[in-house]
Coordinates of C-alpha atoms and ligand atoms in Angstrom, one line a residue:
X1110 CA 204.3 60.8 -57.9
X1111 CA 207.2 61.1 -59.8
X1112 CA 207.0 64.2 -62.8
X1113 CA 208.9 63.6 -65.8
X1114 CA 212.8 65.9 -64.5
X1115 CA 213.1 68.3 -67.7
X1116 CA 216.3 70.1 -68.9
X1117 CA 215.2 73.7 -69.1
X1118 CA 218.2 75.1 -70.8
X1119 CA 217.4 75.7 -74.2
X1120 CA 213.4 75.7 -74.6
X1121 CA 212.1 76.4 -77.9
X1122 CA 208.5 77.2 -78.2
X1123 CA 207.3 77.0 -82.1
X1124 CA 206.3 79.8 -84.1
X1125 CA 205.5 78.3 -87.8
X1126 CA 204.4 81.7 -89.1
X1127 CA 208.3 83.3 -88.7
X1128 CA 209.8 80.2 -90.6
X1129 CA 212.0 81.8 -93.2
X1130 CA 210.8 81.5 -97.0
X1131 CA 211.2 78.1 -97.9
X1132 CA 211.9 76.2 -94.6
X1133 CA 210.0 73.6 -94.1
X1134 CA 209.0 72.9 -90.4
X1135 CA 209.4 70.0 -89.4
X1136 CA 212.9 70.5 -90.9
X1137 CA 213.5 73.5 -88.7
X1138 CA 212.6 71.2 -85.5
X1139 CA 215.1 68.6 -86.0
X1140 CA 217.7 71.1 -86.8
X1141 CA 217.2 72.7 -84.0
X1142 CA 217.2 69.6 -81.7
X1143 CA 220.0 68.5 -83.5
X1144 CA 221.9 71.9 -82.0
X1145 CA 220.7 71.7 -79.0
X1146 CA 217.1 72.6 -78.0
X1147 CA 216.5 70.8 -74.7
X1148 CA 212.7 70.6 -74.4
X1149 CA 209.9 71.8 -77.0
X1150 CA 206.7 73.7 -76.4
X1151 CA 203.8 73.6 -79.7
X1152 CA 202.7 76.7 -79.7
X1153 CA 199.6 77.1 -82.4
X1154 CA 197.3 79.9 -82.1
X1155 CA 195.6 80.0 -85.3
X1156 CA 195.6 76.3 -86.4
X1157 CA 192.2 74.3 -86.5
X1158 CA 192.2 71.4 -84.2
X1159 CA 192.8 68.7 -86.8
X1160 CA 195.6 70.8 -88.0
X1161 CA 197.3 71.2 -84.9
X1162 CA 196.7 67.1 -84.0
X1163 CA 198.7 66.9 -87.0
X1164 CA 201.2 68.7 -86.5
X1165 CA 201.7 68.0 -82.6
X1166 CA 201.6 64.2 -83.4
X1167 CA 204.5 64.7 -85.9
X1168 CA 206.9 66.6 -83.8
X1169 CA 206.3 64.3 -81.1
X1170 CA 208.1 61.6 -83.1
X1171 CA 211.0 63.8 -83.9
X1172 CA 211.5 65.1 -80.4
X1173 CA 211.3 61.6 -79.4
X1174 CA 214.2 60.5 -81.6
X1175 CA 216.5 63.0 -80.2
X1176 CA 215.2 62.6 -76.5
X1177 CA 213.6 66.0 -75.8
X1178 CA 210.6 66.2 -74.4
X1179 CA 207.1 68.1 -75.7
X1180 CA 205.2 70.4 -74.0
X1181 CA 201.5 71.5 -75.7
X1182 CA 200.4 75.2 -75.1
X1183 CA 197.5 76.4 -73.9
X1184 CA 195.1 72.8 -75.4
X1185 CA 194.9 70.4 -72.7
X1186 CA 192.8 67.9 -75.3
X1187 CA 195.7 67.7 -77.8
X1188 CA 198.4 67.2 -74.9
X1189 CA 195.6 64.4 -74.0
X1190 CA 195.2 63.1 -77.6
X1191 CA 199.1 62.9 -78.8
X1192 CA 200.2 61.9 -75.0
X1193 CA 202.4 65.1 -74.7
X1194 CA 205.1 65.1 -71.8
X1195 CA 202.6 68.1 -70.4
X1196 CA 201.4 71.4 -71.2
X1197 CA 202.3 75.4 -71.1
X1198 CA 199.2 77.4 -69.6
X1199 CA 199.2 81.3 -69.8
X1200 CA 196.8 83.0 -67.1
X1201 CA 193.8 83.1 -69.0
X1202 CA 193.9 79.6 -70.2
X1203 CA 193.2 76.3 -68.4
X1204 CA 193.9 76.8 -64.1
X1205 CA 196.8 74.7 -63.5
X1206 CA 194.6 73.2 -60.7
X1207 CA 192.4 71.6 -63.1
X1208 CA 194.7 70.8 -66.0
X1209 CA 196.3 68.6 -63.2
X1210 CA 193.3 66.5 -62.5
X1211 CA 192.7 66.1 -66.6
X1212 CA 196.1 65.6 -67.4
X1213 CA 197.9 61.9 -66.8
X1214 CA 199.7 62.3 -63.2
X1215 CA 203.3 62.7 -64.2
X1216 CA 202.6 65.2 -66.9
X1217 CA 204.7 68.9 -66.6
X1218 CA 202.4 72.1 -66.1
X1219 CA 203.9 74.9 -66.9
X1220 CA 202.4 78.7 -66.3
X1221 CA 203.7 82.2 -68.0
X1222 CA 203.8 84.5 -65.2
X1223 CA 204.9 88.3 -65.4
X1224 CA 205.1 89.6 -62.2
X1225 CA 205.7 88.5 -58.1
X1226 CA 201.6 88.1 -58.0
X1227 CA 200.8 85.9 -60.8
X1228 CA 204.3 83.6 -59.8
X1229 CA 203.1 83.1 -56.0
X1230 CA 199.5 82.1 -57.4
X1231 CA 201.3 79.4 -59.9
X1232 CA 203.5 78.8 -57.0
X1233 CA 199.8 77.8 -54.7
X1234 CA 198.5 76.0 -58.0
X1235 CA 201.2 73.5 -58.1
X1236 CA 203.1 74.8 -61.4
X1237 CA 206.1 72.6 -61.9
X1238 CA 208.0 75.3 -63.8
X1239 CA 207.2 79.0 -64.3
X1240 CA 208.3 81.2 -68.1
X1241 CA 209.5 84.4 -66.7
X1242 CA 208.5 87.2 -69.2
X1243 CA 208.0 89.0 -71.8
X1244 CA 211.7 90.5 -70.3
X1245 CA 212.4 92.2 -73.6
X1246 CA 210.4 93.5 -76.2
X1247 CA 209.2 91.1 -79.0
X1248 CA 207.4 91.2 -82.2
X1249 CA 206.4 87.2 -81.7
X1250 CA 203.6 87.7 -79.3
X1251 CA 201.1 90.8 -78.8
X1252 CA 202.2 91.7 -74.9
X1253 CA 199.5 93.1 -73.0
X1254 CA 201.6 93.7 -69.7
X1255 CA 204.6 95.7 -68.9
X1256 CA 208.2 94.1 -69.5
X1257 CA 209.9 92.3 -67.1
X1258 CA 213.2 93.4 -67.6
X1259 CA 216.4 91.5 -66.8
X1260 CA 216.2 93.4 -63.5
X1261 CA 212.5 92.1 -62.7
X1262 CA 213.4 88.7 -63.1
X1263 CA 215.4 88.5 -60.0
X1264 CA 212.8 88.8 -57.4
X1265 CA 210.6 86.8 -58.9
X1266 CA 212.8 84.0 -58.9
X1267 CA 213.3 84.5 -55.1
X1268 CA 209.7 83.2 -54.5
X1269 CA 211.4 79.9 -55.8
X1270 CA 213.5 79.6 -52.9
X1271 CA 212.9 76.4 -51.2
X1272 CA 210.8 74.9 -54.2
X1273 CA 211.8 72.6 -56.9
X1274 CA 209.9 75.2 -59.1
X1275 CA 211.9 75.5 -62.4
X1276 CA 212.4 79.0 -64.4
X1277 CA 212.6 79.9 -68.1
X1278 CA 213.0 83.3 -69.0
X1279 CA 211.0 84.6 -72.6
X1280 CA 210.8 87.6 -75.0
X1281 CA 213.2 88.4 -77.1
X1282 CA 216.0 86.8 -75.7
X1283 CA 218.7 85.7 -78.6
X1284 CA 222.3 84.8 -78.9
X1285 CA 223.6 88.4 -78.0
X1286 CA 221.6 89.2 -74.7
X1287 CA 221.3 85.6 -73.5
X1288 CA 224.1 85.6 -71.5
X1289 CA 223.3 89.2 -69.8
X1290 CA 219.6 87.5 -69.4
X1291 CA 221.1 84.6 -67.2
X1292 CA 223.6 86.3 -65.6
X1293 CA 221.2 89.0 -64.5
X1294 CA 218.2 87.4 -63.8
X1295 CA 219.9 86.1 -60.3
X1296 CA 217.6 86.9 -57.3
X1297 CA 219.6 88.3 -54.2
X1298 CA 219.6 84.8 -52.9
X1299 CA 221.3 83.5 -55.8
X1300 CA 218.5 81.4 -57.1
X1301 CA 218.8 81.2 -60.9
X1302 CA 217.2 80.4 -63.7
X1303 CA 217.0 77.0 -65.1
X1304 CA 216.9 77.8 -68.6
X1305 CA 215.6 80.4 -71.4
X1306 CA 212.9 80.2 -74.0
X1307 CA 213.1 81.8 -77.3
X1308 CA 210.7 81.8 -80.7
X1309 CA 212.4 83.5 -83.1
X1310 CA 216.1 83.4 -82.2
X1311 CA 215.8 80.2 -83.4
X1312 CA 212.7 80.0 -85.6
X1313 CA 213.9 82.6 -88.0
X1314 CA 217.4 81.4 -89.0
X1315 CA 217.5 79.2 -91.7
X1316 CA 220.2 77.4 -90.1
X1317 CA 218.6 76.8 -86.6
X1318 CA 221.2 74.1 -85.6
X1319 CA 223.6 76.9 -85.3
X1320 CA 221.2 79.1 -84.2
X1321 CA 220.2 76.4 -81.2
X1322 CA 223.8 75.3 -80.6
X1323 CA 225.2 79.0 -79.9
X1324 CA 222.3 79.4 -77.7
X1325 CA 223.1 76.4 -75.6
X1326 CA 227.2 76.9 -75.7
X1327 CA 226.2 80.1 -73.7
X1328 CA 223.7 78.7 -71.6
X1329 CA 226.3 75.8 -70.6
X1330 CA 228.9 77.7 -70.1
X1331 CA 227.0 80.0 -68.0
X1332 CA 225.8 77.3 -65.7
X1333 CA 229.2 75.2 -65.2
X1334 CA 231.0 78.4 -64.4
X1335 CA 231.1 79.9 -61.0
X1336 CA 227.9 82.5 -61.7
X1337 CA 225.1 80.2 -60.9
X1338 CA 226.6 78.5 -58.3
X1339 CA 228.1 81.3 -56.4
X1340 CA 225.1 84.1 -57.0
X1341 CA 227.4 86.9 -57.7
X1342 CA 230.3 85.3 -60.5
X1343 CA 232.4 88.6 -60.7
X1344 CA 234.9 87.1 -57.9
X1345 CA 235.0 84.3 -57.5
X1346 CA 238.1 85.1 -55.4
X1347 CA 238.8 85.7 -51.5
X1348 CA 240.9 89.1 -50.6
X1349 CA 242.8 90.9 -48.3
X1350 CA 244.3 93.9 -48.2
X1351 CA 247.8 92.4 -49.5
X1352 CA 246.5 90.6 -52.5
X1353 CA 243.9 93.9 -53.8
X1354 CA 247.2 96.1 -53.2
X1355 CA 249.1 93.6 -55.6
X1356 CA 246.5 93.2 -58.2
X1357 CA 246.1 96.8 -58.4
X1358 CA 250.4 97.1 -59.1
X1359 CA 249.6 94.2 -61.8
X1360 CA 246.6 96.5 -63.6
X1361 CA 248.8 99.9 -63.2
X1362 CA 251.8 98.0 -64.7
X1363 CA 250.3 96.7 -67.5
X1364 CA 248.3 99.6 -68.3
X1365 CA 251.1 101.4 -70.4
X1366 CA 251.6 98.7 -72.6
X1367 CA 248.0 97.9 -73.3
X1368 CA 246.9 101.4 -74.2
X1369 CA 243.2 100.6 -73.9
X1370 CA 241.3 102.1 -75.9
X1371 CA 238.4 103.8 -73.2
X1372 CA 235.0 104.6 -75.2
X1373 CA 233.3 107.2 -72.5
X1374 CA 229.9 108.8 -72.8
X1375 CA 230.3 111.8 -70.6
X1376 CA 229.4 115.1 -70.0
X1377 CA 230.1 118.3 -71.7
X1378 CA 231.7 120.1 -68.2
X1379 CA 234.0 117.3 -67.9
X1380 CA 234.9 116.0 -71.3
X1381 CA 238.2 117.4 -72.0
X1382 CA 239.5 116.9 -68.5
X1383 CA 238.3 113.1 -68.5
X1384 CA 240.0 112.5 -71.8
X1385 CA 243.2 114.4 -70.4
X1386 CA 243.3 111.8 -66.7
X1387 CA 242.6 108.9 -69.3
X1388 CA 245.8 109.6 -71.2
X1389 CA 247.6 110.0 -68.1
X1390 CA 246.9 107.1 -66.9
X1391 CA 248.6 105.4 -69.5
X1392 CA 245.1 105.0 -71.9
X1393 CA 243.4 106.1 -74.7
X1394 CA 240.0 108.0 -74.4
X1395 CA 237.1 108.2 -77.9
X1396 CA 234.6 110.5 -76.3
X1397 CA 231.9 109.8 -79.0
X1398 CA 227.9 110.3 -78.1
X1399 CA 226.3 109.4 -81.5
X1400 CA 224.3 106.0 -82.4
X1401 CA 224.8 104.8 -85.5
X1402 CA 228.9 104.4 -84.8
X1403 CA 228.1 102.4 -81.2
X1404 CA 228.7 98.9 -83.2
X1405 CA 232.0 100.1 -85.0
X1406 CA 233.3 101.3 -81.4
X1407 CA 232.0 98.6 -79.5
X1408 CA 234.0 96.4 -80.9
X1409 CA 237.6 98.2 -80.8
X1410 CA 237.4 99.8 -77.3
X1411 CA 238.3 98.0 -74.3
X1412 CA 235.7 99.1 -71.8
X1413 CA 232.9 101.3 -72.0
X1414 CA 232.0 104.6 -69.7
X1415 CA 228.5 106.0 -69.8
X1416 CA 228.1 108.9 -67.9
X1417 CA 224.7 110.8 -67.7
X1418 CA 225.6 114.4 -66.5
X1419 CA 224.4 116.2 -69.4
X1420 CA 221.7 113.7 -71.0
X1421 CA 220.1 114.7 -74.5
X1422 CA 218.2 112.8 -76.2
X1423 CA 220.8 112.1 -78.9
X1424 CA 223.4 111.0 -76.3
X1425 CA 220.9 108.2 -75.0
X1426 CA 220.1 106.9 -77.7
X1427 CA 224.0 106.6 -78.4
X1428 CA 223.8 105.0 -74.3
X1429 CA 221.6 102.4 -75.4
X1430 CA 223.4 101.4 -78.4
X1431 CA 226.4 101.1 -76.7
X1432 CA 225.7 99.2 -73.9
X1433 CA 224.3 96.9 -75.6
X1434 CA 226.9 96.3 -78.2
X1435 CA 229.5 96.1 -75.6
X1436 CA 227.6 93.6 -73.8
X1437 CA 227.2 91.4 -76.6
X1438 CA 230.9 91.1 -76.5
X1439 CA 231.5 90.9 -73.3
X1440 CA 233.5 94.0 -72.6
X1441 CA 232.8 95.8 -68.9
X1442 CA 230.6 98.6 -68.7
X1443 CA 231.0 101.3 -66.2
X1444 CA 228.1 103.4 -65.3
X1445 CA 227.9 106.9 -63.6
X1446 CA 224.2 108.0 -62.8
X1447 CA 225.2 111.4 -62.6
X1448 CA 222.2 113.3 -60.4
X1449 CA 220.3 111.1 -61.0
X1450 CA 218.4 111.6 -57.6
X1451 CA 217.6 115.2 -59.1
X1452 CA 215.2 114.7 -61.4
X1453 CA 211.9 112.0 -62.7
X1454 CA 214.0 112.1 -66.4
X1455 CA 217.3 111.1 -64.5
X1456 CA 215.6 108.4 -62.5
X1457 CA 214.0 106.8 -65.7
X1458 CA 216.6 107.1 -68.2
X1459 CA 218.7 105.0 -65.4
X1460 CA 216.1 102.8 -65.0
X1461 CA 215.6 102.1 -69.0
X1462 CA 219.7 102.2 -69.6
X1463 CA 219.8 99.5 -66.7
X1464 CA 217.4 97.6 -67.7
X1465 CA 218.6 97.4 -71.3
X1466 CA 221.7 96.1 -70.6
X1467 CA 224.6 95.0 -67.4
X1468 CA 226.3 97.3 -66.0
X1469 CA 230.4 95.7 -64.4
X1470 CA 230.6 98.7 -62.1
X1471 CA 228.2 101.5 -61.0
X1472 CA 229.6 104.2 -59.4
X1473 CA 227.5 107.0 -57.8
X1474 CA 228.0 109.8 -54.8
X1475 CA 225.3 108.8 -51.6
X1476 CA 222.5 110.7 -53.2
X1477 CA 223.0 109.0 -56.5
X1478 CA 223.3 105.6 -55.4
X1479 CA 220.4 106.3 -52.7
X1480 CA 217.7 106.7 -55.3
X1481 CA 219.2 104.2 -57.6
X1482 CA 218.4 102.0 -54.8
X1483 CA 215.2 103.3 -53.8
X1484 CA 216.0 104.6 -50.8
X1485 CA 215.2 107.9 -49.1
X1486 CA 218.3 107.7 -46.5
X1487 CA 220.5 110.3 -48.2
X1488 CA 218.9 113.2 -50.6
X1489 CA 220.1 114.8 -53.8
X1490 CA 220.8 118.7 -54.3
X1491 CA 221.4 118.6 -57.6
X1492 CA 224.4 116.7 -58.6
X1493 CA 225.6 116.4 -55.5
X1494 CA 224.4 114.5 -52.0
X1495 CA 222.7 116.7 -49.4
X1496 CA 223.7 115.8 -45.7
X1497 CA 225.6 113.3 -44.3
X1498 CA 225.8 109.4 -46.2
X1499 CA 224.5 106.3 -45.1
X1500 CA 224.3 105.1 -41.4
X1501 CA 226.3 101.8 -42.4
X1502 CA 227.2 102.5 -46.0
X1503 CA 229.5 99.0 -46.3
X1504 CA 225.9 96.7 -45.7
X1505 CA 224.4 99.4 -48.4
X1506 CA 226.4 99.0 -51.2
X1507 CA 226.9 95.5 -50.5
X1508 CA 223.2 95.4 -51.0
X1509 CA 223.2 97.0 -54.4
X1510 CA 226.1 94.9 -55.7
X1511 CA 224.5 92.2 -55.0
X1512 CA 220.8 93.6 -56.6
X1513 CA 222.4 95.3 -59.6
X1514 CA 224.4 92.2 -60.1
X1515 CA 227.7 94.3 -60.4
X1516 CA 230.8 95.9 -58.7
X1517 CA 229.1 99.3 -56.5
X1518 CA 231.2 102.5 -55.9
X1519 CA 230.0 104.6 -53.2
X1520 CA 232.5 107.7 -53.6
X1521 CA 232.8 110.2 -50.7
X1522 CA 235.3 111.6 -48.3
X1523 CA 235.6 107.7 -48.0
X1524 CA 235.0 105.3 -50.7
X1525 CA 233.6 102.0 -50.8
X1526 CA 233.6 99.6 -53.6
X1527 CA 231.5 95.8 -52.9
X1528 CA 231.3 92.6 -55.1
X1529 CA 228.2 92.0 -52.7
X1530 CA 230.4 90.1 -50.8
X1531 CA 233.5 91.8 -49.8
X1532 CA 234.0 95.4 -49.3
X1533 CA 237.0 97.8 -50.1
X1534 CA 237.1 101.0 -47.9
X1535 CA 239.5 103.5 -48.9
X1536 CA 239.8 106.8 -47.1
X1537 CA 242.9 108.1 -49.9
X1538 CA 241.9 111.7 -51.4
X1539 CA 242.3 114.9 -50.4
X1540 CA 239.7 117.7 -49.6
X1541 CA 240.3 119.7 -53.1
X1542 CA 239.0 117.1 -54.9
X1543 CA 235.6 118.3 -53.9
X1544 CA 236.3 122.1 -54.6
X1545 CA 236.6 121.3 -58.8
X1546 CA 234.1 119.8 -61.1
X1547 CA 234.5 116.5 -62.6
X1548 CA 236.7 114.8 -59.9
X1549 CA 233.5 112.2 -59.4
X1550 CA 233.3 111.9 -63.7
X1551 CA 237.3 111.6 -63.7
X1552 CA 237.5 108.7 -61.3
X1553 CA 234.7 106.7 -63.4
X1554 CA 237.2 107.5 -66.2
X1555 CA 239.8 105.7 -64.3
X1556 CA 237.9 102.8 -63.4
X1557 CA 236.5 102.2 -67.0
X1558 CA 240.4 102.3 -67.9
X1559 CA 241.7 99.4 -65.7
X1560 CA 238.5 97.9 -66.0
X1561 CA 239.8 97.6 -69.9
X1562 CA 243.1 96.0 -68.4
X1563 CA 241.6 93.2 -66.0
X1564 CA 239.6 92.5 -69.2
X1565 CA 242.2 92.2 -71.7
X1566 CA 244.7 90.5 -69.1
X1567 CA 241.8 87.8 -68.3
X1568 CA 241.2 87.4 -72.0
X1569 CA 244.9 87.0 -73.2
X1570 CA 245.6 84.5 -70.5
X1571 CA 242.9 82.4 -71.2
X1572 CA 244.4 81.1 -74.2
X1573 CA 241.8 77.9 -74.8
X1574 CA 238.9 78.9 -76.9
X1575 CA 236.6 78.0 -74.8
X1576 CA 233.0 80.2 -73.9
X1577 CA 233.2 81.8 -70.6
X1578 CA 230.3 82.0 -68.6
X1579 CA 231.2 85.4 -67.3
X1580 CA 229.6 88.4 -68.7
X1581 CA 232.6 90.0 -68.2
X1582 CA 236.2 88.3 -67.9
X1583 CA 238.7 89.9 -65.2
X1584 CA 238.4 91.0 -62.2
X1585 CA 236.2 93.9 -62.3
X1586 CA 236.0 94.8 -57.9
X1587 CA 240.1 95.1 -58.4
X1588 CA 239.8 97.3 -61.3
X1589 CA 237.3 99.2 -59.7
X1590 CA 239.3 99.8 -56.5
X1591 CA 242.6 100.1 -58.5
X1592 CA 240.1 103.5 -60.7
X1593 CA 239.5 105.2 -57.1
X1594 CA 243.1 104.6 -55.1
X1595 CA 244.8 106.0 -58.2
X1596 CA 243.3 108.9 -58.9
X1597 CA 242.7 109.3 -54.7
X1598 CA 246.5 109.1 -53.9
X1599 CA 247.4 111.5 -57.3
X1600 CA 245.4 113.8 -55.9
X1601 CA 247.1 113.9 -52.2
X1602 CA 250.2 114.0 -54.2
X1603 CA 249.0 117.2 -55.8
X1604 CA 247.2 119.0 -53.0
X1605 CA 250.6 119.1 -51.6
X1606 CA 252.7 120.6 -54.0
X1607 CA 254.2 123.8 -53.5
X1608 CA 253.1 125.0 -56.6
X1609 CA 249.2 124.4 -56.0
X1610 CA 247.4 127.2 -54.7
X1611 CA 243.4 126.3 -54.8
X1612 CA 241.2 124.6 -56.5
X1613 CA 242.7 126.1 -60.1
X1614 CA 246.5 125.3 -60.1
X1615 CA 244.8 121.3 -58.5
X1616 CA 243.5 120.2 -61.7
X1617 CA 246.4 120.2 -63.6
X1618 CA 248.9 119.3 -60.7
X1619 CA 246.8 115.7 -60.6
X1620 CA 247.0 115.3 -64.1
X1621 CA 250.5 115.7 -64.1
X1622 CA 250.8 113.3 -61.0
X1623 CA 248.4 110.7 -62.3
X1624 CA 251.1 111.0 -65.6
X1625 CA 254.1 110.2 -63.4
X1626 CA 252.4 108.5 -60.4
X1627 CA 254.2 104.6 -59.9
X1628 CA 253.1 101.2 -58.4
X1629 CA 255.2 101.9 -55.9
X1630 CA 254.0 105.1 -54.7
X1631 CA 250.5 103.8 -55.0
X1632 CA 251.3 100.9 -52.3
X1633 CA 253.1 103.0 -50.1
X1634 CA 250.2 105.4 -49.9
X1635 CA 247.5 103.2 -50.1
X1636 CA 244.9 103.3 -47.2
X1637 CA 242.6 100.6 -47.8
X1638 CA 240.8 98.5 -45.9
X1639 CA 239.1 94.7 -47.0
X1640 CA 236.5 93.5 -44.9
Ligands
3NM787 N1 205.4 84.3 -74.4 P1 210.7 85.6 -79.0 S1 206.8 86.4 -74.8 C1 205.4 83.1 -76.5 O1 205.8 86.9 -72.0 C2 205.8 84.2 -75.7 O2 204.8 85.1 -71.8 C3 205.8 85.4 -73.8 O3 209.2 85.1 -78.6 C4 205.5 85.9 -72.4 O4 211.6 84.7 -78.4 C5 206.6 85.2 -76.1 O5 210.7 85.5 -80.5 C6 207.3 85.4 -77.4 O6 210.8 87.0 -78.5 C7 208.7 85.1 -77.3
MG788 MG1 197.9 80.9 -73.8

């Protein structure tokens, strides 16, 4: 038996009712397989059967002239009648079991499926591809079940494993959040998706060839670069300890001339003093918290810091807005779950902020990163981690890099930054740092600064115009190592000095050294180990 082999990238299920005023349908179609549209679901819910004959009949004969093949929701009879390619089933229609023995043998069966349950069932029933979703909110279809989320996605696809089972992704997924969809809807075993469905990101433009064709320059772009091939894209490099120590002297001697601007959502203990270790540094910090300017500053800062110490409402909302913004252009986003093992609000704002949009690097003390995780190795007091770390912390945040799809920082007497496949330990720092406030929220300051700098570089020398499929160009694990060595070896530098007395006179002695500190210094002092 062989099944029709369908290109899922760019599947566009038909919604007539959000046509803008004046565009005609069947217009709409062929512009949209014009730009790109790859396969074609009919979706009709309120037609009358001779209507939707009609109408199915007549797309047919424009999806045939471009190639693309047709898929019929939910009516098995008018897949039947118009001699569809095959037909998309949600869980309370037709059982793919007996659409099968109605439908000719080579026809596709697709089945929506929001959670691990309902996939393994349409995994049993012989689906030949599975729609992931609704993963964001949509005002398309009335959702009776809880979102997916980019994050779900992931282990659902893992059931895939092994199977020739294709994946779409649906629910208000559109030019700005598609490539944060594919990117993060990986499972741990790298599997995937094949492609994305939207409705309106499509249906509702009056041009929907441009529409379809930025959708499916994204979706290329994403699937010949090294992200679905390799799992986890963000290096796509090998190290050792030489070549980090070298790329970090490249970031710290560019950052000076750069100036990034840093856009960091922070704390009201720290503020001032994560503003001041920016500027050392040889950056600029905007510490601004409030919505509606999230667009304006998405798109002049280099790299974005959100930093939940001192959540208020206000300030997430700004989170939200910001992320998402920065996403949609492909700037990194560092993220500090301040405490968040400390409280049930912590622990779902992190959730909801995650789920909304990628984080590049999450950094996080043990107790932070342990319920992030879900794990009850390490416990919170308060801001802080009670007891000792993990039992083999390098497999741990190896484990979240990989899950969270993004660089992991596990500060601590010894910190440990993963890609998910290599792991930086480096024991710099001195005890003082742990006697002030705000050392954590300063080095997440740090990070988010070369973080700016990989990004720029990467950007600058890739001069060709081309769509990356990264969500994030640079090397985010370097800048995220280079964040913590810096600010680790300032601060030996200042613990030592004659003039430091405690915990006071530390704060501005490392300011003053990040402000002076040079490559060279940095590569002398560095203790860092790649495994
Ligand atoms: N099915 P838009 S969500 C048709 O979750 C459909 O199974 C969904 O429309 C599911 O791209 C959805 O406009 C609507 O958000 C998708
Ligand atoms: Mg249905």
């Amino acid at each position: 038996m062989t099944r029709m082999s369908i290109d899922y990238s760019l599947y566009l299920v038909t919604g007539r009712d959000l046509l803008p005023q004046g565009k005609d349908y069947f217009q709409s179609l062929e512009e949209s397989l014009q730009g790109g549209v790859t396969v074609v679901q009919i979706r009709e819910k309120k037609a009358e059967t001779s209507e939707f004959l009609d109408i199915a009949l007549k797309s047919k004969a424009i999806c045939a002239r471009y190639n693309v093949p047709l898929l019929i929701n939910d009516r098995i009879d008018i897949a039947l009648a118009i001699g569809a390619d095959g037909v998309h089933v949600g869980q309370t229609d037709m059982p793919v079991d007996i659409a099968r023995k109605l439908l000719p043998k080579n026809s596709v069966i697709g089945v929506s499926c929001n959670n691990v349950q309902e996939l393994q069932k349409a995994l049993e029933d012989g689906a030949d591809y599975v729609g992931i979703g609704a993963v964001y909110a949509t005002q398309t279809k009335d959702l009776n079940k809880p979102l997916v989320g980019v994050r779900g996605v992931g282990p659902m696809l893992r059931l895939l494993d092994g199977t020739s089972v294709k994946a779409v992704a649906i629910g208000g997924i559109n030019s700005k959040n598609v490539l944060r969809v594919l990117h993060g809807s990986v499972s741990e075993t790298a599997h995937a998706l094949d492609g994305v469905a939207v409705v309106s990101a499509i249906v509702t433009s009056t041009e929907p060839r441009h529409a379809a064709s930025e959708l499916a320059g994204t979706i290329r772009a994403f699937k010949q670069g090294p992200s679905a091939a390799q799992g986890l894209s963000l290096s796509a490099n090998r190290y050792t300890n030489e070549t980090i120590i070298d790329k970090v002297v490249t970031l710290m001697k560019s950052i000076r001339n750069i100036n990034p601007l840093v856009h960091q959502i922070t704390n009201n203990v720290v503020t001032t003093q994560s503003a001041n270790v920016t500027i050392a540094l040889g950056a600029s910090p905007i510490m601004a918290t409030t919505a509606d300017e999230m667009a304006d500053l998405a798109n002049i800062c280099g790299a974005l810091l959100v930093n939940i110490g001192t959540l208020t409402p206000p300030a997430y909302a700004g989170m939200l807005k910001a992320g998402y913004h920065v996403n949609a252009l492909k700037k990194p986003v560092v993220f500090d779950p301040v405490g968040m093992g400390a409280t049930e609000f912590r622990r779902n704002v992190v959730k909801d902020l995650l789920d909304k949009w990628q984080a590049s690097v999450i950094k996080g003390n043990a107790g932070e990163l342990a319920a992030l995780a879900g794990s009850n190795e390490v416990a919170s007091k308060g801001v802080d981690t009670a007891g000792k770390g993990f039992e083999d912390p390098v497999s741990f945040v190896k484990m979240l890099a990989l899950r969270e799809r993004c660089i992991v920082v596990l500060t601590g007497e010894t910190d440990y930054v993963s890609d998910g496949h290599f792991c930086a330990i480096l024991k710099n720092g001195h005890r003082l740092l742990g006697e002030v406030t705000g050392s954590g929220c300063a080095t997440g300051s740090c990070i988010a600064s070369y973080c700016a700098v990989a990004s720029f570089s990467a950007q600058v020398e890739r001069k060709d115009r081309v769509i990356s499929g990264q969500l994030v160009d640079g090397d985010m694990f370097v800048a995220a190592i280079a964040g913590s060595l810096v600010f680790n070896v300032a601060a030996e530098l200042a613990a030592t000095r004659d003039d430091v007395k405690g915990p006071g006179t530390f704060f501005p002695a490392l300011v003053d050294e990040l402000a002076s500190l040079t490559p060279e210094v940095v590569q002398e002092r560095a203790n860092i180990q790649v495994i």
